[in-house]
């Protein structure tokens, strides 16, 4: 791990890179901030950010400004629904006004598609950890790391910033695990996750083939599957 990073802003500078999020963070050799798990419990309900935003707006308009939910918020949705001019990266404090009504968050799931340029994939992993570090360590809310991987070349950075033996969350929406190639790629990455992080628990948002569930349980991993169609109810 690299030394703790600090920032000293020059007079008149505007922080367009959200450097404030990683103040005092420990950085990996890839310059990914380490994001500790701050959640005190594992979620049993998940709500996507776009739905959470609509729900909070509705509750506040009805006068329920102290609205609280036991669900965790996740971003297992198309990026444009949470990453836009009014989204969580461009307007993070505005996002907090939504997220604070919920029990915690899964760190944002910025895409790292195979055909993305390497710097963009690395930046999106950076943003996952940076936002989670800021929200959990600086602001004091409950956070669980999201993790995603592709083929073997992503292993050099996709697990960065997740402390060993901490729970993680995985979105399997649109993973098409019935496809043999996708299934094997998922299993290969899962093996790498267990070797590098050794998580005691994995939250799955979506569906999970019984074979993978059995494999994880055989490796003493507590598997929490939350189907997307039934992720949140009040």
GROMACS .gro file of N, CA and C in nm, residues 124-189:
model
  198
  124UNK      N    1  -1.305   0.392  -1.342
  124UNK     CA    2  -1.433   0.353  -1.287
  124UNK      C    3  -1.418   0.270  -1.160
  125UNK      N    4  -1.315   0.187  -1.153
  125UNK     CA    5  -1.286   0.116  -1.028
  125UNK      C    6  -1.245   0.218  -0.921
  126UNK      N    7  -1.162   0.314  -0.960
  126UNK     CA    8  -1.122   0.422  -0.868
  126UNK      C    9  -1.246   0.491  -0.811
  127UNK      N   10  -1.342   0.524  -0.897
  127UNK     CA   11  -1.460   0.597  -0.851
  127UNK      C   12  -1.544   0.512  -0.756
  128UNK      N   13  -1.553   0.382  -0.784
  128UNK     CA   14  -1.627   0.294  -0.692
  128UNK      C   15  -1.573   0.306  -0.551
  129UNK      N   16  -1.439   0.293  -0.538
  129UNK     CA   17  -1.377   0.294  -0.405
  129UNK      C   18  -1.376   0.435  -0.345
  130UNK      N   19  -1.352   0.537  -0.429
  130UNK     CA   20  -1.344   0.673  -0.378
  130UNK      C   21  -1.477   0.717  -0.318
  131UNK      N   22  -1.586   0.693  -0.391
  131UNK     CA   23  -1.717   0.732  -0.340
  131UNK      C   24  -1.748   0.653  -0.213
  132UNK      N   25  -1.719   0.524  -0.212
  132UNK     CA   26  -1.746   0.443  -0.093
  132UNK      C   27  -1.664   0.485   0.026
  133UNK      N   28  -1.537   0.516   0.002
  133UNK     CA   29  -1.450   0.561   0.112
  133UNK      C   30  -1.503   0.690   0.172
  134UNK      N   31  -1.537   0.784   0.088
  134UNK     CA   32  -1.589   0.913   0.134
  134UNK      C   33  -1.720   0.895   0.211
  135UNK      N   34  -1.812   0.819   0.154
  135UNK     CA   35  -1.944   0.803   0.215
  135UNK      C   36  -1.936   0.727   0.348
  136UNK      N   37  -1.848   0.628   0.353
  136UNK     CA   38  -1.839   0.547   0.474
  136UNK      C   39  -1.745   0.603   0.579
  137UNK      N   40  -1.623   0.638   0.537
  137UNK     CA   41  -1.520   0.681   0.633
  137UNK      C   42  -1.532   0.828   0.669
  138UNK      N   43  -1.558   0.913   0.571
  138UNK     CA   44  -1.568   1.057   0.600
  138UNK      C   45  -1.705   1.094   0.658
  139UNK      N   46  -1.812   1.041   0.597
  139UNK     CA   47  -1.946   1.082   0.638
  139UNK      C   48  -2.008   0.989   0.742
  140UNK      N   49  -1.953   0.869   0.758
  140UNK     CA   50  -1.997   0.782   0.866
  140UNK      C   51  -2.117   0.695   0.838
  141UNK      N   52  -2.148   0.672   0.711
  141UNK     CA   53  -2.260   0.585   0.676
  141UNK      C   54  -2.212   0.441   0.650
  142UNK      N   55  -2.307   0.350   0.639
  142UNK     CA   56  -2.274   0.209   0.619
  142UNK      C   57  -2.249   0.180   0.472
  143UNK      N   58  -2.136   0.113   0.446
  143UNK     CA   59  -2.091   0.087   0.309
  143UNK      C   60  -2.042  -0.056   0.294
  144UNK      N   61  -2.078  -0.118   0.182
  144UNK     CA   62  -2.025  -0.249   0.143
  144UNK      C   63  -1.971  -0.235   0.001
  145UNK      N   64  -1.854  -0.291  -0.025
  145UNK     CA   65  -1.791  -0.278  -0.156
  145UNK      C   66  -1.859  -0.362  -0.263
  146UNK      N   67  -1.885  -0.298  -0.375
  146UNK     CA   68  -1.922  -0.368  -0.498
  146UNK      C   69  -1.795  -0.417  -0.565
  147UNK      N   70  -1.803  -0.533  -0.628
  147UNK     CA   71  -1.688  -0.584  -0.704
  147UNK      C   72  -1.737  -0.637  -0.838
  148UNK      N   73  -1.660  -0.610  -0.943
  148UNK     CA   74  -1.689  -0.666  -1.074
  148UNK      C   75  -1.558  -0.693  -1.146
  149UNK      N   76  -1.560  -0.794  -1.229
  149UNK     CA   77  -1.438  -0.832  -1.303
  149UNK      C   78  -1.476  -0.875  -1.443
  150UNK      N   79  -1.374  -0.891  -1.526
  150UNK     CA   80  -1.393  -0.941  -1.661
  150UNK      C   81  -1.303  -1.062  -1.681
  151UNK      N   82  -1.227  -1.061  -1.788
  151UNK     CA   83  -1.130  -1.167  -1.811
  151UNK      C   84  -1.006  -1.143  -1.723
  152UNK      N   85  -0.910  -1.233  -1.732
  152UNK     CA   86  -0.801  -1.237  -1.634
  152UNK      C   87  -0.719  -1.108  -1.628
  153UNK      N   88  -0.713  -1.029  -1.736
  153UNK     CA   89  -0.632  -0.908  -1.731
  153UNK      C   90  -0.690  -0.803  -1.636
  154UNK      N   91  -0.817  -0.818  -1.600
  154UNK     CA   92  -0.876  -0.721  -1.507
  154UNK      C   93  -0.839  -0.750  -1.361
  155UNK      N   94  -0.784  -0.868  -1.336
  155UNK     CA   95  -0.755  -0.905  -1.198
  155UNK      C   96  -0.649  -0.816  -1.134
  156UNK      N   97  -0.568  -0.750  -1.217
  156UNK     CA   98  -0.460  -0.667  -1.163
  156UNK      C   99  -0.511  -0.540  -1.096
  157UNK      N  100  -0.641  -0.507  -1.117
  157UNK     CA  101  -0.693  -0.385  -1.056
  157UNK      C  102  -0.836  -0.397  -1.002
  158UNK      N  103  -0.914  -0.494  -1.049
  158UNK     CA  104  -1.057  -0.493  -1.016
  158UNK      C  105  -1.087  -0.525  -0.870
  159UNK      N  106  -0.992  -0.588  -0.800
  159UNK     CA  107  -1.012  -0.617  -0.658
  159UNK      C  108  -0.942  -0.515  -0.568
  160UNK      N  109  -0.876  -0.419  -0.631
  160UNK     CA  110  -0.800  -0.319  -0.556
  160UNK      C  111  -0.891  -0.238  -0.463
  161UNK      N  112  -0.838  -0.208  -0.347
  161UNK     CA  113  -0.908  -0.120  -0.254
  161UNK      C  114  -1.012  -0.188  -0.168
  162UNK      N  115  -1.029  -0.319  -0.184
  162UNK     CA  116  -1.123  -0.395  -0.100
  162UNK      C  117  -1.042  -0.467   0.007
  163UNK      N  118  -1.059  -0.433   0.133
  163UNK     CA  119  -0.979  -0.497   0.238
  163UNK      C  120  -1.004  -0.648   0.245
  164UNK      N  121  -0.901  -0.726   0.276
  164UNK     CA  122  -0.919  -0.871   0.291
  164UNK      C  123  -1.023  -0.904   0.397
  165UNK      N  124  -1.092  -1.014   0.374
  165UNK     CA  125  -1.189  -1.069   0.468
  165UNK      C  126  -1.303  -0.971   0.497
  166UNK      N  127  -1.343  -0.897   0.395
  166UNK     CA  128  -1.459  -0.810   0.410
  166UNK      C  129  -1.568  -0.855   0.314
  167UNK      N  130  -1.695  -0.839   0.350
  167UNK     CA  131  -1.805  -0.879   0.261
  167UNK      C  132  -1.806  -0.793   0.136
  168UNK      N  133  -1.860  -0.849   0.028
  168UNK     CA  134  -1.870  -0.776  -0.098
  168UNK      C  135  -2.007  -0.801  -0.159
  169UNK      N  136  -2.040  -0.721  -0.258
  169UNK     CA  137  -2.165  -0.738  -0.333
  169UNK      C  138  -2.132  -0.752  -0.482
  170UNK      N  139  -2.213  -0.833  -0.550
  170UNK     CA  140  -2.194  -0.858  -0.693
  170UNK      C  141  -2.330  -0.846  -0.761
  171UNK      N  142  -2.335  -0.773  -0.870
  171UNK     CA  143  -2.457  -0.767  -0.951
  171UNK      C  144  -2.447  -0.866  -1.066
  172UNK      N  145  -2.545  -0.953  -1.078
  172UNK     CA  146  -2.544  -1.052  -1.187
  172UNK      C  147  -2.648  -1.020  -1.294
  173UNK      N  148  -2.708  -0.901  -1.287
  173UNK     CA  149  -2.804  -0.859  -1.388
  173UNK      C  150  -2.735  -0.858  -1.525
  174UNK      N  151  -2.798  -0.918  -1.623
  174UNK     CA  152  -2.748  -0.921  -1.761
  174UNK      C  153  -2.614  -0.994  -1.774
  175UNK      N  154  -2.578  -1.076  -1.676
  175UNK     CA  155  -2.453  -1.151  -1.686
  175UNK      C  156  -2.463  -1.273  -1.776
  176UNK      N  157  -2.587  -1.320  -1.799
  176UNK     CA  158  -2.611  -1.435  -1.885
  176UNK      C  159  -2.523  -1.553  -1.845
  177UNK      N  160  -2.537  -1.596  -1.721
  177UNK     CA  161  -2.455  -1.705  -1.669
  177UNK      C  162  -2.495  -1.841  -1.725
  178UNK      N  163  -2.601  -1.846  -1.805
  178UNK     CA  164  -2.636  -1.970  -1.874
  178UNK      C  165  -2.543  -1.995  -1.992
  179UNK      N  166  -2.480  -1.889  -2.039
  179UNK     CA  167  -2.382  -1.901  -2.146
  179UNK      C  168  -2.254  -1.962  -2.089
  180UNK      N  169  -2.205  -2.073  -2.145
  180UNK     CA  170  -2.088  -2.141  -2.088
  180UNK      C  171  -1.965  -2.052  -2.075
  181UNK      N  172  -1.943  -1.964  -2.173
  181UNK     CA  173  -1.825  -1.875  -2.167
  181UNK      C  174  -1.840  -1.777  -2.051
  182UNK      N  175  -1.957  -1.716  -2.038
  182UNK     CA  176  -1.980  -1.621  -1.929
  182UNK      C  177  -1.973  -1.689  -1.793
  183UNK      N  178  -2.027  -1.811  -1.788
  183UNK     CA  179  -2.025  -1.888  -1.663
  183UNK      C  180  -1.882  -1.913  -1.619
  184UNK      N  181  -1.797  -1.956  -1.714
  184UNK     CA  182  -1.658  -1.987  -1.679
  184UNK      C  183  -1.582  -1.861  -1.640
  185UNK      N  184  -1.608  -1.750  -1.709
  185UNK     CA  185  -1.542  -1.624  -1.675
  185UNK      C  186  -1.583  -1.579  -1.534
  186UNK      N  187  -1.711  -1.598  -1.502
  186UNK     CA  188  -1.758  -1.563  -1.368
  186UNK      C  189  -1.690  -1.650  -1.263
  187UNK      N  190  -1.681  -1.781  -1.290
  187UNK     CA  191  -1.620  -1.872  -1.195
  187UNK      C  192  -1.471  -1.844  -1.177
  188UNK      N  193  -1.403  -1.812  -1.286
  188UNK     CA  194  -1.260  -1.781  -1.276
  188UNK      C  195  -1.238  -1.658  -1.188
  189UNK      N  196  -1.321  -1.556  -1.210
  189UNK     CA  197  -1.310  -1.435  -1.128
  189UNK      C  198  -1.348  -1.460  -0.984
   0.00000   0.00000   0.00000
